[in-house]
């Protein structure tokens, strides 16, 4: 149950009752439940929720807001909530004890499914992310796209959608030719043969290491091989490395789509896509903008709001990246997806309008495609000499830009490794359109200042309670009881109340994070639950009061279990582990 929605429905029923009883003055149009604003009060003493409903209806009803609020409170006849009027006409809403107890039981009953919802309009969604060139290691920016894409996929699936993931392999074009020539040159150089690296080739240490590895595999046997052989060797080697690191990073892909497929066949998928656009009148053949007598072919994206038309075929007959984008997105649409989500880097900001033009040209609404632009990541660590935080621009281990491997395995050594969990937490901690400042020193701290450690430690503490209870001979009941014989909640301490309310808001938060494609909101929520649990656990003893007040002890034990479940569900959605001991 989503409490927010439940409260909205109760208020909507109350409005209808008051209207039927003639208590709403001149009001003629009643709000539906989804239109009723339900907020979280800034002061928890005012209740669990609040609504300005009476204030918004007062003008149309031609009644004083407070009079209207009194009528609405009287009309909401439900044992689950306690309503009161405050100020000029605000309605404060407190959830009744039986409802809070039922919510805790729901967590314990549904377990891993707690917070899973059914979408009002389920969609078949394809999420494409990372999609790096297979020409080198994945940099830290790719790590952010990987964390975002996998977490958004988890959230959308949990929200009731059918979601598929895809990595678009950019394995066609000049960058692949350069890859082969670069490895060929490094291989020959390593064998003592004369060879010159191309000026715009892949100069980094990774290519030198690959050449040395190749020699250990085949010796000098490929000295006369063509560049295409080296291209294919490097391509498959790098792609395998990318797949391995992404798996370690908890970013799984159901499909690895090769761009080469789009160039194959007669006619190819690229040619078919352009033919379809031509038939629809969206291509333009121009010679006046070039020095060649041959026409260049433009896709008229300005008809869909782009700032200029885009070249899809050059005068020399070569297709542009835009032509491949057209074929690829047409292929996606033909697979029957209701929604396409592309997660791209900050350097692709100009792609949004042209990509949306593609789906519109093929007859789909512009919002069929969502383009998320993830900003870059800045890494900082303390300089041991100056004691100041300084930006880390490269890995000391490789002398190149920081990669996902560096985060997981260490910039210099294993001692500096952050690991998958901390890397994902920090890379998901901010809105995708915000630049992330990543403190590498904090990420390895085992203290409450490190939020990912603090969240995992909360889960581990709840697990340790179970172990200690078993050692002391206490066994958990089949069903935890949270109310006394009079129906009053046993958990009345402020720390208990705050934790309960936070746990019961998980379904609402999960759904919101899915709708807004906002895993950072789940990060904030998980940190809040962990903080509230630690506060509760420090102030409210469980096993120590078992002999004197077993009813309260077991109720607190049940609250610990409910917290453990919500933490597990939240961390799972984020792709972060929850160890049972730390």
Coordinates of C-alpha atoms in Angstrom, one line a residue:
X1 CA 0.0 0.0 0.0
X2 CA 1.2 3.5 -0.9
X3 CA 0.2 5.6 2.1
X4 CA 0.3 8.9 0.1
X5 CA -2.3 7.5 -2.4
X6 CA -4.4 6.0 0.4
X7 CA -4.6 9.3 2.1
X8 CA -5.6 11.0 -1.1
X9 CA -8.4 8.5 -1.6
X10 CA -9.7 9.0 1.9
X11 CA -9.8 12.7 1.3
X12 CA -11.5 12.3 -2.0
X13 CA -14.2 10.2 -0.4
X14 CA -14.6 12.8 2.3
X15 CA -15.1 15.6 -0.3
X16 CA -17.8 13.5 -2.0
X17 CA -19.6 12.9 1.4
X18 CA -19.4 16.5 2.3
X19 CA -20.7 17.5 -1.1
X20 CA -23.6 15.1 -0.9
X21 CA -24.4 16.4 2.6
X22 CA -24.6 20.0 1.2
X23 CA -21.6 21.1 3.3
X24 CA -19.5 22.5 0.4
X25 CA -21.4 25.7 -0.4
X26 CA -21.3 26.7 -4.0
X27 CA -18.7 24.1 -5.1
X28 CA -19.8 22.3 -8.3
X29 CA -16.7 20.5 -9.4
X30 CA -15.1 17.9 -7.1
X31 CA -11.4 17.1 -7.3
X32 CA -10.3 13.6 -8.1
X33 CA -8.0 11.8 -5.7
X34 CA -4.8 12.4 -7.8
X35 CA -5.4 16.2 -7.8
X36 CA -5.5 16.5 -4.0
X37 CA -2.2 17.8 -2.7
X38 CA -0.9 15.8 0.2
X39 CA 2.4 17.0 1.8
X40 CA 4.8 16.0 4.5
X41 CA 4.7 18.5 7.3
X42 CA 7.9 20.2 8.2
X43 CA 7.1 19.8 11.9
X44 CA 6.5 16.1 12.7
X45 CA 4.4 17.1 15.7
X46 CA 1.7 18.3 13.2
X47 CA 1.1 14.8 11.9
X48 CA 2.3 12.4 9.3
X49 CA 0.7 14.3 6.4
X50 CA -1.1 17.6 5.7
X51 CA -3.2 19.0 3.0
X52 CA -4.3 22.6 2.0
X53 CA -7.4 21.1 0.3
X54 CA -9.8 23.4 2.2
X55 CA -7.8 26.5 1.2
X56 CA -7.8 25.5 -2.5
X57 CA -11.6 24.8 -2.6
X58 CA -12.7 27.8 -0.4
X59 CA -13.0 30.4 -3.2
X60 CA -15.1 28.2 -5.4
X61 CA -17.2 27.1 -2.5
X62 CA -17.5 30.6 -1.2
X63 CA -16.9 29.4 2.3
X64 CA -14.3 30.3 4.9
X65 CA -11.4 27.9 4.6
X66 CA -11.6 26.8 8.2
X67 CA -15.4 26.2 7.9
X68 CA -14.7 24.1 4.8
X69 CA -11.9 22.2 6.6
X70 CA -14.1 21.4 9.6
X71 CA -16.7 19.9 7.2
X72 CA -14.1 17.8 5.4
X73 CA -12.6 16.5 8.7
X74 CA -16.1 15.5 9.8
X75 CA -16.8 13.7 6.5
X76 CA -13.6 11.6 6.5
X77 CA -14.9 8.8 8.7
X78 CA -12.1 6.2 8.8
X79 CA -10.4 4.4 11.6
X80 CA -7.0 4.5 9.9
X81 CA -6.5 8.3 10.2
X82 CA -6.9 11.1 12.7
X83 CA -7.6 14.5 11.2
X84 CA -7.4 17.9 12.8
X85 CA -7.7 21.5 11.5
X86 CA -4.8 24.0 12.0
X87 CA -4.2 27.6 11.3
X88 CA -6.4 29.2 8.6
X89 CA -7.6 25.9 7.3
X90 CA -4.8 23.3 6.9
X91 CA -5.8 19.7 7.6
X92 CA -3.2 17.7 9.5
X93 CA -3.4 14.0 9.2
X94 CA -2.0 11.4 11.6
X95 CA -2.0 7.7 10.7
X96 CA -3.7 5.6 13.4
X97 CA -1.8 3.0 15.3
X98 CA -3.6 0.0 13.7
X99 CA -2.6 1.3 10.2
X100 CA 1.1 1.7 11.3
X101 CA 1.1 -1.8 12.7
X102 CA -0.5 -3.2 9.6
X103 CA 2.1 -1.5 7.5
X104 CA 4.9 -3.1 9.5
X105 CA 3.3 -6.5 9.0
X106 CA 3.0 -5.8 5.3
X107 CA 6.8 -5.4 5.1
X108 CA 7.5 -8.6 6.9
X109 CA 4.9 -10.5 4.8
X110 CA 5.9 -9.2 1.4
X111 CA 9.7 -9.2 2.1
X112 CA 11.6 -8.7 -1.2
X113 CA 8.4 -7.7 -2.9
X114 CA 7.7 -4.9 -0.4
X115 CA 7.4 -1.7 -2.4
X116 CA 6.8 -3.4 -5.7
X117 CA 4.0 -1.7 -7.6
X118 CA 1.8 -2.3 -10.6
X119 CA 2.0 0.5 -13.2
X120 CA -1.2 2.1 -14.2
X121 CA 0.0 1.8 -17.8
X122 CA 2.8 -0.8 -18.1
X123 CA 5.3 -0.2 -20.8
X124 CA 7.8 -2.2 -22.7
X125 CA 11.0 -0.2 -22.3
X126 CA 14.5 -0.4 -23.8
X127 CA 17.2 1.2 -21.8
X128 CA 20.4 1.8 -23.8
X129 CA 23.5 2.9 -21.8
X130 CA 27.3 3.0 -21.7
X131 CA 27.6 2.1 -25.4
X132 CA 31.3 2.9 -25.4
X133 CA 33.7 2.4 -28.4
X134 CA 35.5 -0.9 -28.0
X135 CA 38.8 0.8 -28.3
X136 CA 40.0 1.0 -24.6
X137 CA 39.0 0.8 -21.0
X138 CA 35.8 2.3 -19.7
X139 CA 36.5 5.7 -18.1
X140 CA 34.8 6.9 -14.9
X141 CA 32.1 8.7 -16.9
X142 CA 31.1 5.3 -18.4
X143 CA 30.9 4.0 -14.8
X144 CA 28.3 6.7 -14.0
X145 CA 26.2 5.8 -17.1
X146 CA 26.5 2.1 -16.1
X147 CA 25.3 2.8 -12.5
X148 CA 22.5 5.0 -13.8
X149 CA 21.3 2.7 -16.4
X150 CA 21.2 -0.4 -14.3
X151 CA 19.6 1.4 -11.3
X152 CA 16.9 3.0 -13.5
X153 CA 16.3 -0.4 -15.0
X154 CA 15.8 -2.0 -11.6
X155 CA 13.4 0.8 -10.5
X156 CA 11.3 0.6 -13.6
X157 CA 11.0 -3.1 -13.4
X158 CA 10.0 -2.8 -9.7
X159 CA 7.4 -0.3 -10.8
X160 CA 5.7 -2.8 -13.0
X161 CA 7.3 -2.3 -16.4
X162 CA 8.9 -4.7 -18.8
X163 CA 12.4 -3.4 -19.2
X164 CA 15.3 -4.6 -21.4
X165 CA 18.9 -3.4 -21.4
X166 CA 21.2 -2.8 -24.4
X167 CA 24.8 -1.9 -25.0
X168 CA 25.3 -0.4 -28.5
X169 CA 28.8 -1.4 -29.7
X170 CA 30.3 1.3 -31.8
X171 CA 32.4 -1.2 -33.8
X172 CA 32.3 0.4 -37.2
X173 CA 34.0 3.4 -38.6
X174 CA 37.4 5.1 -38.6
X175 CA 38.1 4.6 -34.9
X176 CA 38.1 0.8 -35.5
X177 CA 40.6 1.2 -38.4
X178 CA 42.8 3.3 -36.1
X179 CA 42.6 0.6 -33.4
X180 CA 44.0 -2.0 -35.8
X181 CA 46.8 0.2 -37.1
X182 CA 47.7 1.2 -33.6
X183 CA 48.0 -2.3 -32.3
X184 CA 49.9 -3.4 -35.4
X185 CA 52.4 -0.7 -34.8
X186 CA 52.9 -1.5 -31.1
X187 CA 53.2 -5.2 -31.9
X188 CA 55.9 -4.6 -34.4
X189 CA 57.7 -2.1 -32.2
X190 CA 57.7 -4.6 -29.3
X191 CA 59.3 -7.1 -31.7
X192 CA 62.0 -4.6 -32.6
X193 CA 60.6 -4.0 -36.1
X194 CA 60.3 -0.4 -37.5
X195 CA 56.8 0.8 -37.2
X196 CA 55.2 4.3 -36.8
X197 CA 52.2 5.0 -34.7
X198 CA 49.5 6.9 -36.5
X199 CA 49.4 10.5 -35.3
X200 CA 45.8 10.2 -34.1
X201 CA 46.1 6.6 -33.0
X202 CA 45.7 5.1 -29.6
X203 CA 48.8 6.2 -27.8
X204 CA 48.1 5.0 -24.2
X205 CA 49.8 2.3 -22.1
X206 CA 46.9 -0.1 -22.7
X207 CA 47.8 -0.6 -26.3
X208 CA 51.5 -1.3 -25.4
X209 CA 50.4 -3.9 -22.8
X210 CA 48.0 -5.5 -25.4
X211 CA 50.9 -5.8 -27.9
X212 CA 53.1 -7.5 -25.2
X213 CA 50.2 -9.9 -24.4
X214 CA 49.8 -10.7 -28.1
X215 CA 53.5 -11.6 -28.4
X216 CA 53.1 -13.9 -25.4
X217 CA 50.3 -15.6 -27.3
X218 CA 51.5 -15.8 -30.8
X219 CA 55.2 -14.7 -30.8
X220 CA 56.3 -13.1 -34.0
X221 CA 53.9 -15.2 -36.2
X222 CA 51.6 -12.2 -37.0
X223 CA 54.4 -9.8 -38.1
X224 CA 53.1 -9.8 -41.7
X225 CA 49.4 -9.8 -40.8
X226 CA 47.2 -7.0 -42.2
X227 CA 45.9 -4.2 -39.9
X228 CA 42.4 -5.8 -40.1
X229 CA 43.7 -8.9 -38.2
X230 CA 45.0 -6.6 -35.4
X231 CA 41.8 -4.7 -35.4
X232 CA 39.7 -7.8 -34.8
X233 CA 42.1 -9.1 -32.1
X234 CA 42.0 -5.8 -30.2
X235 CA 38.2 -5.4 -30.7
X236 CA 37.3 -8.7 -29.2
X237 CA 39.9 -8.4 -26.4
X238 CA 38.7 -5.0 -25.3
X239 CA 35.0 -5.9 -25.6
X240 CA 35.6 -8.9 -23.4
X241 CA 37.3 -6.7 -20.9
X242 CA 34.5 -4.2 -20.9
X243 CA 31.9 -6.9 -20.4
X244 CA 33.9 -8.3 -17.5
X245 CA 34.2 -5.0 -15.7
X246 CA 30.6 -4.1 -16.2
X247 CA 29.5 -7.4 -14.8
X248 CA 31.7 -6.8 -11.8
X249 CA 30.1 -3.3 -11.6
X250 CA 26.6 -4.9 -11.4
X251 CA 25.6 -3.5 -14.9
X252 CA 24.2 -6.4 -16.9
X253 CA 23.0 -6.2 -20.5
X254 CA 20.6 -8.5 -22.2
X255 CA 21.7 -7.4 -25.7
X256 CA 25.0 -6.3 -27.1
X257 CA 24.1 -4.7 -30.4
X258 CA 26.8 -4.4 -32.9
X259 CA 26.8 -1.4 -35.2
X260 CA 28.3 -3.6 -37.9
X261 CA 24.9 -5.3 -38.4
X262 CA 23.5 -2.0 -39.7
X263 CA 26.0 -1.9 -42.5
X264 CA 25.5 -5.5 -43.7
X265 CA 23.1 -6.8 -46.4
X266 CA 21.7 -5.5 -49.6
X267 CA 20.1 -3.1 -49.0
X268 CA 21.7 -2.6 -45.5
X269 CA 19.6 -1.4 -42.5
X270 CA 21.2 2.1 -43.0
X271 CA 20.0 2.2 -46.7
X272 CA 16.6 0.9 -45.7
X273 CA 16.3 3.6 -43.0
X274 CA 17.2 6.4 -45.4
X275 CA 14.9 5.0 -48.1
X276 CA 12.0 5.1 -45.6
X277 CA 12.8 8.7 -44.7
X278 CA 13.1 9.6 -48.4
X279 CA 9.7 8.1 -49.1
X280 CA 8.3 10.3 -46.3
X281 CA 9.8 13.4 -47.8
X282 CA 12.4 14.0 -45.0
X283 CA 15.6 13.8 -47.1
X284 CA 17.1 16.7 -49.1
X285 CA 19.8 16.3 -51.8
X286 CA 22.1 19.3 -51.9
X287 CA 25.1 20.3 -54.0
X288 CA 25.2 24.0 -53.3
X289 CA 26.7 23.6 -49.9
X290 CA 29.7 21.5 -51.1
X291 CA 32.6 21.8 -53.6
X292 CA 31.7 18.5 -55.1
X293 CA 29.3 18.0 -58.1
X294 CA 27.8 15.1 -56.2
X295 CA 25.0 15.8 -53.8
X296 CA 25.2 15.4 -50.1
X297 CA 22.1 13.9 -48.5
X298 CA 20.6 15.8 -45.5
X299 CA 17.9 14.7 -43.0
X300 CA 15.5 17.6 -42.6
X301 CA 15.6 17.5 -38.8
X302 CA 14.7 21.2 -38.6
X303 CA 11.1 20.1 -39.3
X304 CA 11.2 18.6 -35.8
X305 CA 12.8 21.5 -33.9
X306 CA 16.5 20.8 -34.5
X307 CA 18.7 23.9 -35.1
X308 CA 19.9 22.6 -38.5
X309 CA 19.5 19.8 -40.9
X310 CA 21.9 16.9 -40.5
X311 CA 24.1 15.3 -43.2
X312 CA 23.5 11.5 -43.5
X313 CA 25.6 10.8 -46.6
X314 CA 28.6 12.7 -47.7
X315 CA 29.5 13.7 -51.3
X316 CA 32.1 10.9 -51.3
X317 CA 29.4 8.3 -50.6
X318 CA 30.3 7.7 -46.9
X319 CA 27.5 7.5 -44.4
X320 CA 27.7 9.7 -41.3
X321 CA 27.1 8.6 -37.7
X322 CA 23.7 10.1 -38.1
X323 CA 22.8 7.6 -40.7
X324 CA 23.7 4.8 -38.3
X325 CA 21.7 6.4 -35.6
X326 CA 18.7 6.5 -37.9
X327 CA 19.0 2.8 -38.7
X328 CA 19.6 1.9 -35.1
X329 CA 16.6 3.7 -33.7
X330 CA 14.4 2.5 -36.5
X331 CA 15.5 -1.1 -35.5
X332 CA 14.6 -0.3 -31.9
X333 CA 11.2 0.9 -32.8
X334 CA 10.5 -2.1 -35.0
X335 CA 11.2 -4.4 -32.0
X336 CA 8.0 -3.1 -30.5
X337 CA 9.1 -1.0 -27.6
X338 CA 6.7 1.6 -26.1
X339 CA 9.6 3.7 -24.8
X340 CA 13.2 4.1 -25.6
X341 CA 15.6 5.5 -23.0
X342 CA 19.1 6.6 -24.0
X343 CA 21.7 7.6 -21.4
X344 CA 24.4 9.6 -23.0
X345 CA 27.4 11.6 -21.8
X346 CA 27.6 15.4 -21.5
X347 CA 29.4 15.7 -24.8
X348 CA 26.2 14.4 -26.5
X349 CA 23.9 17.2 -25.4
X350 CA 23.4 18.3 -29.0
X351 CA 22.1 14.9 -29.9
X352 CA 18.8 15.3 -28.1
X353 CA 16.9 17.1 -30.8
X354 CA 18.2 15.1 -33.7
X355 CA 17.5 11.8 -32.1
X356 CA 14.0 12.8 -31.2
X357 CA 13.6 13.9 -34.9
X358 CA 14.3 10.3 -35.9
X359 CA 11.5 8.8 -33.9
X360 CA 9.1 11.5 -35.1
X361 CA 10.0 11.0 -38.7
X362 CA 9.1 7.4 -38.4
X363 CA 5.7 8.3 -37.0
X364 CA 6.1 8.1 -33.3
X365 CA 5.5 10.8 -30.6
X366 CA 8.7 12.7 -29.6
X367 CA 8.4 11.4 -26.0
X368 CA 8.7 7.9 -27.2
X369 CA 12.4 8.6 -26.8
X370 CA 13.9 9.9 -23.6
X371 CA 17.5 11.2 -23.8
X372 CA 19.2 11.5 -20.4
X373 CA 22.4 13.5 -20.3
X374 CA 24.7 12.5 -17.5
X375 CA 27.2 15.1 -16.5
X376 CA 30.9 14.2 -15.8
X377 CA 32.6 13.1 -12.7
X378 CA 35.4 14.9 -10.8
X379 CA 37.5 12.9 -8.4
X380 CA 39.3 14.3 -5.5
X381 CA 41.7 13.0 -2.9
X382 CA 44.0 14.4 -0.3
X383 CA 47.6 15.3 -1.2
X384 CA 49.7 13.7 1.5
X385 CA 52.3 16.5 1.2
X386 CA 50.0 19.6 1.3
X387 CA 47.0 18.0 3.1
X388 CA 44.8 19.7 0.5
X389 CA 42.1 18.0 -1.6
X390 CA 43.2 17.9 -5.2
X391 CA 41.5 16.7 -8.4
X392 CA 42.6 13.3 -9.7
X393 CA 42.9 13.5 -13.4
X394 CA 44.7 10.3 -14.2
X395 CA 45.7 6.9 -12.7
X396 CA 49.2 6.7 -11.3
X397 CA 49.0 3.0 -12.2
X398 CA 48.5 3.6 -15.9
X399 CA 49.4 7.2 -16.4
X400 CA 46.1 7.7 -18.2
X401 CA 42.6 8.9 -17.3
X402 CA 40.8 7.3 -14.4
X403 CA 38.9 4.2 -15.4
X404 CA 36.2 2.1 -13.8
X405 CA 38.9 -0.5 -13.2
X406 CA 40.8 2.1 -11.1
X407 CA 37.7 2.6 -8.9
X408 CA 37.2 -1.1 -8.3
X409 CA 40.8 -2.2 -8.0
X410 CA 42.7 0.9 -6.9
X411 CA 44.4 3.8 -8.5
X412 CA 47.9 2.7 -7.4
X413 CA 47.3 -0.5 -5.4
X414 CA 44.5 -2.6 -3.9
X415 CA 44.7 -0.5 -0.7
X416 CA 43.2 2.4 -2.7
X417 CA 40.4 0.3 -4.2
X418 CA 36.9 1.7 -3.6
X419 CA 35.0 -1.3 -4.8
X420 CA 31.7 -1.7 -6.6
X421 CA 29.4 -0.7 -3.7
X422 CA 31.0 2.6 -2.8
X423 CA 31.6 3.5 -6.5
X424 CA 27.9 2.9 -7.4
X425 CA 26.7 4.8 -4.3
X426 CA 28.7 7.9 -5.0
X427 CA 28.1 7.8 -8.8
X428 CA 24.3 7.6 -8.1
X429 CA 24.3 10.2 -5.3
X430 CA 23.5 13.2 -7.5
X431 CA 20.9 14.0 -10.1
X432 CA 22.1 12.8 -13.6
X433 CA 22.2 16.4 -14.8
X434 CA 24.5 17.5 -12.0
X435 CA 28.3 17.1 -12.0
X436 CA 29.5 14.7 -9.3
X437 CA 32.3 15.6 -7.0
X438 CA 33.7 12.3 -5.7
X439 CA 35.8 12.2 -2.5
X440 CA 38.0 9.1 -2.9
X441 CA 39.3 9.3 0.6
X442 CA 35.8 9.3 2.1
X443 CA 34.7 6.4 -0.1
X444 CA 37.1 4.0 1.7
X445 CA 36.4 5.2 5.2
X446 CA 34.6 2.8 7.6
X447 CA 32.8 5.5 9.6
X448 CA 29.4 7.2 9.8
X449 CA 30.8 10.0 7.6
X450 CA 30.8 7.5 4.7
X451 CA 27.1 7.1 3.8
X452 CA 27.4 3.8 2.0
X453 CA 29.3 2.2 4.8
X454 CA 26.8 3.6 7.3
X455 CA 23.9 2.2 5.3
X456 CA 25.5 -1.2 5.0
X457 CA 26.4 -1.2 8.6
X458 CA 22.7 -0.6 9.5
X459 CA 21.8 -3.7 7.7
X460 CA 24.6 -5.6 9.3
X461 CA 23.6 -4.4 12.8
X462 CA 20.1 -5.7 12.2
X463 CA 21.6 -9.1 11.3
X464 CA 23.8 -9.1 14.3
X465 CA 20.7 -8.8 16.5
X466 CA 19.4 -12.1 15.1
X467 CA 22.8 -13.8 15.9
X468 CA 23.0 -12.5 19.4
X469 CA 19.3 -13.4 20.0
X470 CA 20.1 -17.0 19.0
X471 CA 23.1 -17.1 21.2
X472 CA 21.0 -16.0 24.2
X473 CA 18.3 -18.6 23.4
X474 CA 15.7 -16.2 22.1
X475 CA 13.6 -17.3 19.1
X476 CA 11.6 -15.0 16.9
X477 CA 7.8 -15.6 16.9
X478 CA 6.0 -16.7 13.8
X479 CA 4.2 -13.4 13.7
X480 CA 5.4 -10.2 15.4
X481 CA 2.8 -8.3 17.4
X482 CA 3.1 -4.5 17.3
X483 CA 0.0 -3.4 19.3
X484 CA -1.3 -4.1 22.7
X485 CA -4.7 -5.6 23.6
X486 CA -6.3 -2.2 23.2
X487 CA -5.0 -1.7 19.7
X488 CA -2.4 0.9 20.7
X489 CA 1.0 0.7 19.0
X490 CA 3.7 -0.6 21.4
X491 CA 6.3 1.5 19.6
X492 CA 5.7 5.0 20.9
X493 CA 9.2 6.5 21.3
X494 CA 10.1 9.3 18.9
X495 CA 12.9 7.2 17.4
X496 CA 10.5 4.3 16.8
X497 CA 7.8 6.5 15.3
X498 CA 10.2 8.3 12.9
X499 CA 11.7 5.0 11.7
X500 CA 8.3 3.4 11.2
X501 CA 7.0 6.3 9.0
X502 CA 10.2 6.2 6.9
X503 CA 9.8 2.5 6.3
X504 CA 6.2 2.8 5.2
X505 CA 7.1 5.5 2.7
X506 CA 9.3 3.1 0.7
X507 CA 6.7 2.1 -1.9
X508 CA 6.0 5.8 -2.6
X509 CA 9.7 6.6 -2.9
X510 CA 10.4 3.7 -5.1
X511 CA 7.6 4.7 -7.5
X512 CA 8.7 8.3 -7.5
X513 CA 12.3 7.4 -8.2
X514 CA 11.2 5.3 -11.2
X515 CA 8.9 7.9 -12.6
X516 CA 11.5 10.6 -12.4
X517 CA 14.4 8.3 -13.4
X518 CA 16.0 9.5 -10.2
X519 CA 18.1 6.9 -8.4
X520 CA 19.7 9.7 -6.3
X521 CA 16.4 10.0 -4.5
X522 CA 16.7 6.4 -3.4
X523 CA 20.3 7.1 -2.3
X524 CA 19.0 9.9 -0.1
X525 CA 16.1 7.7 1.3
X526 CA 18.4 4.8 2.1
X527 CA 20.8 7.0 3.9
X528 CA 17.9 8.5 5.9
X529 CA 16.5 5.0 6.9
X530 CA 20.0 4.0 8.0
X531 CA 20.4 7.1 10.1
X532 CA 17.0 6.6 11.7
X533 CA 17.7 3.0 12.4
X534 CA 21.1 3.7 14.1
X535 CA 19.4 6.3 16.2
X536 CA 16.6 3.9 17.2
X537 CA 19.0 1.1 17.9
X538 CA 21.2 3.2 20.1
X539 CA 18.2 4.6 22.1
X540 CA 15.8 1.7 22.2
X541 CA 17.2 -1.6 23.6
X542 CA 15.8 -4.8 22.3
X543 CA 17.2 -8.0 23.9
X544 CA 18.2 -6.2 27.2
X545 CA 14.5 -5.7 28.0
X546 CA 13.3 -9.1 27.0
X547 CA 12.8 -10.3 30.6
X548 CA 11.1 -7.1 31.9
X549 CA 9.0 -6.2 28.9
X550 CA 8.9 -9.0 26.3
X551 CA 6.0 -7.5 24.4
X552 CA 8.0 -4.3 23.7
X553 CA 11.2 -6.3 23.0
X554 CA 9.5 -8.4 20.4
X555 CA 7.8 -5.4 18.8
X556 CA 11.3 -3.7 18.5
X557 CA 12.7 -6.9 17.1
X558 CA 10.0 -6.9 14.4
X559 CA 10.9 -3.3 13.7
X560 CA 14.5 -4.3 13.2
X561 CA 13.5 -7.0 10.8
X562 CA 11.3 -4.6 8.8
X563 CA 14.2 -2.1 8.6
X564 CA 16.5 -4.8 7.4
X565 CA 14.0 -5.8 4.7
X566 CA 13.6 -2.2 3.5
X567 CA 17.4 -1.6 3.5
X568 CA 17.9 -4.8 1.5
X569 CA 15.2 -3.9 -1.1
X570 CA 16.6 -0.4 -1.4
X571 CA 20.2 -1.5 -1.8
X572 CA 19.2 -4.2 -4.3
X573 CA 17.5 -1.6 -6.4
X574 CA 20.7 0.5 -6.4
X575 CA 22.8 -2.5 -7.3
X576 CA 24.7 -2.4 -4.0
X577 CA 25.3 -5.4 -1.7
X578 CA 24.2 -5.7 1.9
X579 CA 26.7 -7.8 3.8
X580 CA 25.4 -9.5 7.0
X581 CA 28.5 -8.6 9.0
X582 CA 31.1 -5.8 8.8

